[in-house]
Amino acid sequence: SSFFLTVSMLIVLGGIGFPILVNLKNALFYYIHYGFAKLVRKQTPMRIPHLAQLNTKIAVTATIALIVVGTLAIAISEWNGAFAGMSVGEKLSQSIFNAVSPRTAGFNSVNLSNFALPTLVFYIILMWIGGASQSTAGGIKVNTIGVAFASFMSVVRGQKSVTMFNREITDHSVKRAYATIFGSIMAIVFCFVALMILEPKIPPFELFFETISALGTVGSSLGVTPLLGVTSKIIVAVIMFVGRVGII
């Protein structure tokens, strides 16, 4: 269990983005200094506004939300399924690991073929979203999903501007988020349809899983990669390149 939790932590750190880690470090050191000055020196240092950048808040919040929701969804779906026979601690560590891994790493602690269909669907969603921008992760990025969700909520509430954490998000960022989502959907459709035409003997769901995994540069598979023909492998390689470089 400790091994899987340690690897999960490393995956999260690699997928959250180095500028965000630096910003979190600066914020942490500032609050330690602030608390020390107030408690020991009896001084009140000047507060720094917006010490934690908006991008940091969006990425961290979205990452935590995906880990929590993903862990709960996988645990509920596989508690008596793929995780049957394990202790409670092992089931929880496996759930956390498999909620973190599809967003960037592609490690498998359990044969993916043993997972139930709802778990694999959720796995696909996590692979599509990926990690944060400026990180080692692939996917359309949690920042993109966060901005798109904020835009959706602003429309629902009838607001003219898009805000998150009491700060306004520029129209350029909103348009870029929607363009990234649309571009990824177009790439997925093209690759998926091409693979279905070229590989009629392989189940469509397994080809779809392969497509999302390639675009998200995850590396997970339901075992169909060796079965792909030369042209199909070239398409998958191209979509992996697109996913790594970025749609935009």
PDB file of C-alpha atoms in Angstrom:
ATOM      1  CA  SER A   1       0.000   0.000   0.000  1.00  0.00           C
ATOM      2  CA  SER A   2       2.764   2.450   0.930  1.00  0.00           C
ATOM      3  CA  PHE A   3       4.483   1.783  -2.404  1.00  0.00           C
ATOM      4  CA  PHE A   4       1.369   2.655  -4.427  1.00  0.00           C
ATOM      5  CA  LEU A   5       0.709   5.768  -2.314  1.00  0.00           C
ATOM      6  CA  THR A   6       4.308   6.929  -2.764  1.00  0.00           C
ATOM      7  CA  VAL A   7       4.157   6.449  -6.539  1.00  0.00           C
ATOM      8  CA  SER A   8       0.758   8.207  -6.589  1.00  0.00           C
ATOM      9  CA  MET A   9       2.288  11.214  -4.821  1.00  0.00           C
ATOM     10  CA  LEU A  10       5.128  11.355  -7.363  1.00  0.00           C
ATOM     11  CA  ILE A  11       2.634  11.164 -10.234  1.00  0.00           C
ATOM     12  CA  VAL A  12       0.619  14.052  -8.762  1.00  0.00           C
ATOM     13  CA  LEU A  13       3.765  16.177  -8.283  1.00  0.00           C
ATOM     14  CA  GLY A  14       4.863  15.516 -11.865  1.00  0.00           C
ATOM     15  CA  GLY A  15       1.415  16.206 -13.263  1.00  0.00           C
ATOM     16  CA  ILE A  16       0.658  19.413 -11.387  1.00  0.00           C
ATOM     17  CA  GLY A  17       3.282  21.555 -13.132  1.00  0.00           C
ATOM     18  CA  PHE A  18       6.659  22.911 -12.031  1.00  0.00           C
ATOM     19  CA  PRO A  19       5.652  26.638 -12.010  1.00  0.00           C
ATOM     20  CA  ILE A  20       2.726  25.704  -9.758  1.00  0.00           C
ATOM     21  CA  LEU A  21       5.037  23.802  -7.389  1.00  0.00           C
ATOM     22  CA  VAL A  22       7.323  26.852  -7.212  1.00  0.00           C
ATOM     23  CA  ASN A  23       4.339  29.128  -6.508  1.00  0.00           C
ATOM     24  CA  LEU A  24       3.113  26.759  -3.780  1.00  0.00           C
ATOM     25  CA  LYS A  25       6.609  26.721  -2.258  1.00  0.00           C
ATOM     26  CA  ASN A  26       6.765  30.526  -2.215  1.00  0.00           C
ATOM     27  CA  ALA A  27       3.301  30.767  -0.657  1.00  0.00           C
ATOM     28  CA  LEU A  28       4.186  28.161   1.982  1.00  0.00           C
ATOM     29  CA  PHE A  29       7.432  29.918   2.952  1.00  0.00           C
ATOM     30  CA  TYR A  30       5.636  33.263   3.138  1.00  0.00           C
ATOM     31  CA  TYR A  31       2.921  31.922   5.481  1.00  0.00           C
ATOM     32  CA  ILE A  32       5.555  30.236   7.665  1.00  0.00           C
ATOM     33  CA  HIS A  33       7.420  33.557   7.906  1.00  0.00           C
ATOM     34  CA  TYR A  34       4.130  35.414   8.491  1.00  0.00           C
ATOM     35  CA  GLY A  35       3.119  33.090  11.335  1.00  0.00           C
ATOM     36  CA  PHE A  36       6.599  33.217  12.894  1.00  0.00           C
ATOM     37  CA  ALA A  37       6.622  37.021  12.806  1.00  0.00           C
ATOM     38  CA  LYS A  38       3.207  37.290  14.467  1.00  0.00           C
ATOM     39  CA  LEU A  39       3.734  34.646  17.156  1.00  0.00           C
ATOM     40  CA  VAL A  40       7.415  35.122  18.047  1.00  0.00           C
ATOM     41  CA  ARG A  41       8.337  38.656  17.050  1.00  0.00           C
ATOM     42  CA  LYS A  42       4.883  40.084  17.764  1.00  0.00           C
ATOM     43  CA  GLN A  43       4.985  41.832  14.399  1.00  0.00           C
ATOM     44  CA  THR A  44       2.382  42.008  11.658  1.00  0.00           C
ATOM     45  CA  PRO A  45       4.159  41.780   8.302  1.00  0.00           C
ATOM     46  CA  MET A  46       2.590  43.276   5.215  1.00  0.00           C
ATOM     47  CA  ARG A  47       0.291  40.823   3.452  1.00  0.00           C
ATOM     48  CA  ILE A  48       1.012  40.066  -0.188  1.00  0.00           C
ATOM     49  CA  PRO A  49      -2.205  40.035  -2.275  1.00  0.00           C
ATOM     50  CA  HIS A  50      -2.760  37.165  -4.701  1.00  0.00           C
ATOM     51  CA  LEU A  51       0.316  35.310  -3.454  1.00  0.00           C
ATOM     52  CA  ALA A  52      -1.149  32.080  -4.829  1.00  0.00           C
ATOM     53  CA  GLN A  53      -1.672  32.651  -8.547  1.00  0.00           C
ATOM     54  CA  LEU A  54      -5.061  32.006 -10.122  1.00  0.00           C
ATOM     55  CA  ASN A  55      -3.561  29.290 -12.318  1.00  0.00           C
ATOM     56  CA  THR A  56      -2.237  27.569  -9.182  1.00  0.00           C
ATOM     57  CA  LYS A  57      -5.611  27.693  -7.448  1.00  0.00           C
ATOM     58  CA  ILE A  58      -7.413  26.281 -10.494  1.00  0.00           C
ATOM     59  CA  ALA A  59      -4.893  23.458 -11.019  1.00  0.00           C
ATOM     60  CA  VAL A  60      -4.705  22.434  -7.351  1.00  0.00           C
ATOM     61  CA  THR A  61      -8.474  22.569  -6.831  1.00  0.00           C
ATOM     62  CA  ALA A  62      -9.197  20.596 -10.001  1.00  0.00           C
ATOM     63  CA  THR A  63      -6.479  18.054  -9.203  1.00  0.00           C
ATOM     64  CA  ILE A  64      -7.810  17.429  -5.694  1.00  0.00           C
ATOM     65  CA  ALA A  65     -11.379  17.167  -7.009  1.00  0.00           C
ATOM     66  CA  LEU A  66     -10.388  14.627  -9.677  1.00  0.00           C
ATOM     67  CA  ILE A  67      -8.428  12.536  -7.174  1.00  0.00           C
ATOM     68  CA  VAL A  68     -11.305  12.470  -4.670  1.00  0.00           C
ATOM     69  CA  VAL A  69     -14.047  11.805  -7.226  1.00  0.00           C
ATOM     70  CA  GLY A  70     -11.903   9.293  -9.122  1.00  0.00           C
ATOM     71  CA  THR A  71     -10.967   7.402  -5.956  1.00  0.00           C
ATOM     72  CA  LEU A  72     -14.600   7.179  -4.816  1.00  0.00           C
ATOM     73  CA  ALA A  73     -15.864   6.127  -8.256  1.00  0.00           C
ATOM     74  CA  ILE A  74     -13.245   3.389  -8.709  1.00  0.00           C
ATOM     75  CA  ALA A  75     -13.605   2.145  -5.131  1.00  0.00           C
ATOM     76  CA  ILE A  76     -17.382   1.856  -5.430  1.00  0.00           C
ATOM     77  CA  SER A  77     -17.184   0.184  -8.838  1.00  0.00           C
ATOM     78  CA  GLU A  78     -14.371  -2.276  -8.050  1.00  0.00           C
ATOM     79  CA  TRP A  79     -14.676  -2.874  -4.285  1.00  0.00           C
ATOM     80  CA  ASN A  80     -16.054  -6.370  -4.843  1.00  0.00           C
ATOM     81  CA  GLY A  81     -14.824  -6.610  -8.429  1.00  0.00           C
ATOM     82  CA  ALA A  82     -11.180  -6.260  -9.456  1.00  0.00           C
ATOM     83  CA  PHE A  83     -10.212  -5.468  -5.838  1.00  0.00           C
ATOM     84  CA  ALA A  84     -12.024  -8.486  -4.362  1.00  0.00           C
ATOM     85  CA  GLY A  85      -9.947 -10.407  -1.836  1.00  0.00           C
ATOM     86  CA  MET A  86      -7.821  -7.380  -0.870  1.00  0.00           C
ATOM     87  CA  SER A  87      -7.776  -5.766   2.560  1.00  0.00           C
ATOM     88  CA  VAL A  88      -9.544  -2.437   3.096  1.00  0.00           C
ATOM     89  CA  GLY A  89      -6.212  -0.600   3.081  1.00  0.00           C
ATOM     90  CA  GLU A  90      -5.153  -2.256  -0.161  1.00  0.00           C
ATOM     91  CA  LYS A  91      -8.498  -1.463  -1.794  1.00  0.00           C
ATOM     92  CA  LEU A  92      -8.197   2.220  -0.834  1.00  0.00           C
ATOM     93  CA  SER A  93      -4.566   2.496  -1.995  1.00  0.00           C
ATOM     94  CA  GLN A  94      -5.450   0.744  -5.265  1.00  0.00           C
ATOM     95  CA  SER A  95      -8.387   3.118  -5.758  1.00  0.00           C
ATOM     96  CA  ILE A  96      -6.182   6.171  -5.208  1.00  0.00           C
ATOM     97  CA  PHE A  97      -3.438   4.802  -7.462  1.00  0.00           C
ATOM     98  CA  ASN A  98      -5.845   4.012 -10.293  1.00  0.00           C
ATOM     99  CA  ALA A  99      -7.487   7.428  -9.951  1.00  0.00           C
ATOM    100  CA  VAL A 100      -4.112   9.170 -10.300  1.00  0.00           C
ATOM    101  CA  SER A 101      -2.335   6.976 -12.856  1.00  0.00           C
ATOM    102  CA  PRO A 102      -4.613   7.498 -15.918  1.00  0.00           C
ATOM    103  CA  ARG A 103      -4.132  11.269 -15.769  1.00  0.00           C
ATOM    104  CA  THR A 104      -0.483  11.020 -16.794  1.00  0.00           C
ATOM    105  CA  ALA A 105       1.491   7.898 -15.837  1.00  0.00           C
ATOM    106  CA  GLY A 106      -0.227   4.900 -17.396  1.00  0.00           C
ATOM    107  CA  PHE A 107       0.962   2.486 -14.710  1.00  0.00           C
ATOM    108  CA  ASN A 108      -1.204  -0.571 -14.090  1.00  0.00           C
ATOM    109  CA  SER A 109      -1.495  -2.228 -10.685  1.00  0.00           C
ATOM    110  CA  VAL A 110      -4.425  -4.327 -11.913  1.00  0.00           C
ATOM    111  CA  ASN A 111      -5.062  -5.747 -15.374  1.00  0.00           C
ATOM    112  CA  LEU A 112      -7.341  -3.154 -16.974  1.00  0.00           C
ATOM    113  CA  SER A 113      -9.325  -5.937 -18.639  1.00  0.00           C
ATOM    114  CA  ASN A 114     -10.538  -6.930 -15.160  1.00  0.00           C
ATOM    115  CA  PHE A 115     -12.161  -3.544 -14.594  1.00  0.00           C
ATOM    116  CA  ALA A 116     -15.913  -3.134 -15.040  1.00  0.00           C
ATOM    117  CA  LEU A 117     -17.231  -0.994 -17.904  1.00  0.00           C
ATOM    118  CA  PRO A 118     -18.160   1.999 -15.646  1.00  0.00           C
ATOM    119  CA  THR A 119     -14.605   2.025 -14.301  1.00  0.00           C
ATOM    120  CA  LEU A 120     -13.120   2.019 -17.807  1.00  0.00           C
ATOM    121  CA  VAL A 121     -15.440   4.858 -18.856  1.00  0.00           C
ATOM    122  CA  PHE A 122     -14.280   6.913 -15.897  1.00  0.00           C
ATOM    123  CA  TYR A 123     -10.697   5.890 -16.744  1.00  0.00           C
ATOM    124  CA  ILE A 124     -11.220   7.340 -20.238  1.00  0.00           C
ATOM    125  CA  ILE A 125     -12.482  10.644 -18.802  1.00  0.00           C
ATOM    126  CA  LEU A 126      -9.439  10.929 -16.544  1.00  0.00           C
ATOM    127  CA  MET A 127      -7.072  10.165 -19.454  1.00  0.00           C
ATOM    128  CA  TRP A 128      -8.780  12.812 -21.589  1.00  0.00           C
ATOM    129  CA  ILE A 129      -8.472  15.503 -18.898  1.00  0.00           C
ATOM    130  CA  GLY A 130      -4.876  14.698 -17.938  1.00  0.00           C
ATOM    131  CA  GLY A 131      -2.776  16.879 -15.641  1.00  0.00           C
ATOM    132  CA  ALA A 132      -1.984  20.576 -15.359  1.00  0.00           C
ATOM    133  CA  SER A 133      -0.409  22.805 -17.983  1.00  0.00           C
ATOM    134  CA  GLN A 134       3.396  23.200 -17.952  1.00  0.00           C
ATOM    135  CA  SER A 135       3.726  19.750 -16.397  1.00  0.00           C
ATOM    136  CA  THR A 136       4.895  16.323 -17.533  1.00  0.00           C
ATOM    137  CA  ALA A 137       1.277  15.220 -18.036  1.00  0.00           C
ATOM    138  CA  GLY A 138      -0.776  14.988 -21.210  1.00  0.00           C
ATOM    139  CA  GLY A 139      -4.497  15.452 -21.789  1.00  0.00           C
ATOM    140  CA  ILE A 140      -6.381  18.687 -22.405  1.00  0.00           C
ATOM    141  CA  LYS A 141      -5.267  19.815 -18.893  1.00  0.00           C
ATOM    142  CA  VAL A 142      -7.185  20.492 -15.682  1.00  0.00           C
ATOM    143  CA  ASN A 143      -6.758  24.238 -16.262  1.00  0.00           C
ATOM    144  CA  THR A 144      -8.767  23.947 -19.464  1.00  0.00           C
ATOM    145  CA  ILE A 145     -11.558  22.015 -17.755  1.00  0.00           C
ATOM    146  CA  GLY A 146     -11.561  24.474 -14.843  1.00  0.00           C
ATOM    147  CA  VAL A 147     -11.963  27.510 -17.115  1.00  0.00           C
ATOM    148  CA  ALA A 148     -14.628  25.779 -19.235  1.00  0.00           C
ATOM    149  CA  PHE A 149     -16.562  24.816 -16.077  1.00  0.00           C
ATOM    150  CA  ALA A 150     -16.340  28.387 -14.766  1.00  0.00           C
ATOM    151  CA  SER A 151     -17.646  29.658 -18.109  1.00  0.00           C
ATOM    152  CA  PHE A 152     -20.534  27.180 -17.957  1.00  0.00           C
ATOM    153  CA  MET A 153     -21.442  28.272 -14.425  1.00  0.00           C
ATOM    154  CA  SER A 154     -21.334  31.954 -15.438  1.00  0.00           C
ATOM    155  CA  VAL A 155     -23.872  31.231 -18.191  1.00  0.00           C
ATOM    156  CA  VAL A 156     -26.084  29.315 -15.761  1.00  0.00           C
ATOM    157  CA  ARG A 157     -25.961  32.205 -13.278  1.00  0.00           C
ATOM    158  CA  GLY A 158     -26.531  34.822 -15.982  1.00  0.00           C
ATOM    159  CA  GLN A 159     -23.211  36.558 -15.350  1.00  0.00           C
ATOM    160  CA  LYS A 160     -21.556  38.644 -18.066  1.00  0.00           C
ATOM    161  CA  SER A 161     -18.005  37.804 -17.001  1.00  0.00           C
ATOM    162  CA  VAL A 162     -16.302  34.536 -16.079  1.00  0.00           C
ATOM    163  CA  THR A 163     -14.833  34.510 -12.573  1.00  0.00           C
ATOM    164  CA  MET A 164     -13.020  32.012 -10.372  1.00  0.00           C
ATOM    165  CA  PHE A 165     -11.852  32.646  -6.800  1.00  0.00           C
ATOM    166  CA  ASN A 166     -13.185  36.229  -7.072  1.00  0.00           C
ATOM    167  CA  ARG A 167     -10.943  36.980 -10.037  1.00  0.00           C
ATOM    168  CA  GLU A 168     -12.047  37.527 -13.627  1.00  0.00           C
ATOM    169  CA  ILE A 169     -10.835  35.234 -16.392  1.00  0.00           C
ATOM    170  CA  THR A 170     -10.083  36.903 -19.715  1.00  0.00           C
ATOM    171  CA  ASP A 171     -12.119  36.148 -22.833  1.00  0.00           C
ATOM    172  CA  HIS A 172      -8.928  34.930 -24.522  1.00  0.00           C
ATOM    173  CA  SER A 173      -8.462  32.238 -21.870  1.00  0.00           C
ATOM    174  CA  VAL A 174     -12.082  31.131 -22.185  1.00  0.00           C
ATOM    175  CA  LYS A 175     -11.868  30.948 -25.983  1.00  0.00           C
ATOM    176  CA  ARG A 176      -8.564  29.051 -25.744  1.00  0.00           C
ATOM    177  CA  ALA A 177     -10.149  26.518 -23.371  1.00  0.00           C
ATOM    178  CA  TYR A 178     -13.089  25.881 -25.691  1.00  0.00           C
ATOM    179  CA  ALA A 179     -10.769  25.689 -28.713  1.00  0.00           C
ATOM    180  CA  THR A 180      -8.623  23.092 -26.931  1.00  0.00           C
ATOM    181  CA  ILE A 181     -11.677  20.980 -26.035  1.00  0.00           C
ATOM    182  CA  PHE A 182     -13.090  21.182 -29.558  1.00  0.00           C
ATOM    183  CA  GLY A 183      -9.705  20.417 -31.114  1.00  0.00           C
ATOM    184  CA  SER A 184      -9.241  17.352 -28.922  1.00  0.00           C
ATOM    185  CA  ILE A 185     -12.712  16.068 -29.819  1.00  0.00           C
ATOM    186  CA  MET A 186     -11.943  16.489 -33.531  1.00  0.00           C
ATOM    187  CA  ALA A 187      -8.634  14.610 -33.126  1.00  0.00           C
ATOM    188  CA  ILE A 188     -10.362  11.825 -31.194  1.00  0.00           C
ATOM    189  CA  VAL A 189     -13.124  11.448 -33.797  1.00  0.00           C
ATOM    190  CA  PHE A 190     -10.652  11.350 -36.688  1.00  0.00           C
ATOM    191  CA  CYS A 191      -8.376   8.795 -35.037  1.00  0.00           C
ATOM    192  CA  PHE A 192     -11.208   6.631 -33.720  1.00  0.00           C
ATOM    193  CA  VAL A 193     -13.043   6.459 -37.051  1.00  0.00           C
ATOM    194  CA  ALA A 194      -9.791   5.712 -38.892  1.00  0.00           C
ATOM    195  CA  LEU A 195      -8.962   2.877 -36.484  1.00  0.00           C
ATOM    196  CA  MET A 196     -12.468   1.405 -36.789  1.00  0.00           C
ATOM    197  CA  ILE A 197     -12.128   1.347 -40.579  1.00  0.00           C
ATOM    198  CA  LEU A 198      -8.632  -0.147 -40.500  1.00  0.00           C
ATOM    199  CA  GLU A 199      -9.267  -2.609 -37.643  1.00  0.00           C
ATOM    200  CA  PRO A 200     -12.818  -3.990 -38.093  1.00  0.00           C
ATOM    201  CA  LYS A 201     -12.048  -7.138 -36.056  1.00  0.00           C
ATOM    202  CA  ILE A 202     -11.144  -5.228 -32.874  1.00  0.00           C
ATOM    203  CA  PRO A 203     -14.075  -4.113 -30.628  1.00  0.00           C
ATOM    204  CA  PRO A 204     -14.793  -0.371 -31.057  1.00  0.00           C
ATOM    205  CA  PHE A 205     -14.641   0.351 -27.317  1.00  0.00           C
ATOM    206  CA  GLU A 206     -11.090  -1.002 -27.116  1.00  0.00           C
ATOM    207  CA  LEU A 207     -10.088   1.164 -30.092  1.00  0.00           C
ATOM    208  CA  PHE A 208     -11.711   4.191 -28.442  1.00  0.00           C
ATOM    209  CA  PHE A 209      -9.778   3.482 -25.242  1.00  0.00           C
ATOM    210  CA  GLU A 210      -6.582   3.235 -27.306  1.00  0.00           C
ATOM    211  CA  THR A 211      -7.349   6.575 -28.975  1.00  0.00           C
ATOM    212  CA  ILE A 212      -7.919   8.480 -25.724  1.00  0.00           C
ATOM    213  CA  SER A 213      -4.845   6.883 -24.157  1.00  0.00           C
ATOM    214  CA  ALA A 214      -2.726   7.951 -27.133  1.00  0.00           C
ATOM    215  CA  LEU A 215      -4.016  11.541 -27.189  1.00  0.00           C
ATOM    216  CA  GLY A 216      -3.499  11.817 -23.444  1.00  0.00           C
ATOM    217  CA  THR A 217      -0.011  10.255 -23.802  1.00  0.00           C
ATOM    218  CA  VAL A 218      -0.973   7.868 -21.006  1.00  0.00           C
ATOM    219  CA  GLY A 219       0.253   4.560 -22.426  1.00  0.00           C
ATOM    220  CA  SER A 220      -2.534   2.387 -21.021  1.00  0.00           C
ATOM    221  CA  SER A 221      -4.159  -0.223 -23.246  1.00  0.00           C
ATOM    222  CA  LEU A 222      -6.713  -2.989 -23.119  1.00  0.00           C
ATOM    223  CA  GLY A 223      -4.233  -5.216 -24.930  1.00  0.00           C
ATOM    224  CA  VAL A 224      -4.999  -4.275 -28.549  1.00  0.00           C
ATOM    225  CA  THR A 225      -1.794  -2.352 -29.338  1.00  0.00           C
ATOM    226  CA  PRO A 226       0.112  -5.438 -30.638  1.00  0.00           C
ATOM    227  CA  LEU A 227      -2.899  -6.315 -32.788  1.00  0.00           C
ATOM    228  CA  LEU A 228      -2.861  -3.021 -34.708  1.00  0.00           C
ATOM    229  CA  GLY A 229      -1.625  -2.950 -38.293  1.00  0.00           C
ATOM    230  CA  VAL A 230       1.205  -0.741 -39.521  1.00  0.00           C
ATOM    231  CA  THR A 231      -1.069   2.095 -40.690  1.00  0.00           C
ATOM    232  CA  SER A 232      -3.026   2.015 -37.425  1.00  0.00           C
ATOM    233  CA  LYS A 233       0.174   2.206 -35.403  1.00  0.00           C
ATOM    234  CA  ILE A 234       1.295   5.221 -37.441  1.00  0.00           C
ATOM    235  CA  ILE A 235      -2.036   6.947 -36.716  1.00  0.00           C
ATOM    236  CA  VAL A 236      -1.677   6.190 -33.009  1.00  0.00           C
ATOM    237  CA  ALA A 237       1.905   7.523 -33.079  1.00  0.00           C
ATOM    238  CA  VAL A 238       0.746  10.740 -34.760  1.00  0.00           C
ATOM    239  CA  ILE A 239      -2.061  11.253 -32.243  1.00  0.00           C
ATOM    240  CA  MET A 240       0.446  10.687 -29.421  1.00  0.00           C
ATOM    241  CA  PHE A 241       2.676  13.385 -30.921  1.00  0.00           C
ATOM    242  CA  VAL A 242      -0.289  15.763 -31.169  1.00  0.00           C
ATOM    243  CA  GLY A 243      -1.241  15.033 -27.578  1.00  0.00           C
ATOM    244  CA  ARG A 244       2.284  15.660 -26.332  1.00  0.00           C
ATOM    245  CA  VAL A 245       2.853  18.884 -28.266  1.00  0.00           C
ATOM    246  CA  GLY A 246      -0.663  20.140 -27.511  1.00  0.00           C
ATOM    247  CA  ILE A 247      -3.731  20.728 -29.657  1.00  0.00           C
ATOM    248  CA  ILE A 248      -3.303  24.525 -29.821  1.00  0.00           C
TER     249      ILE A 248
END
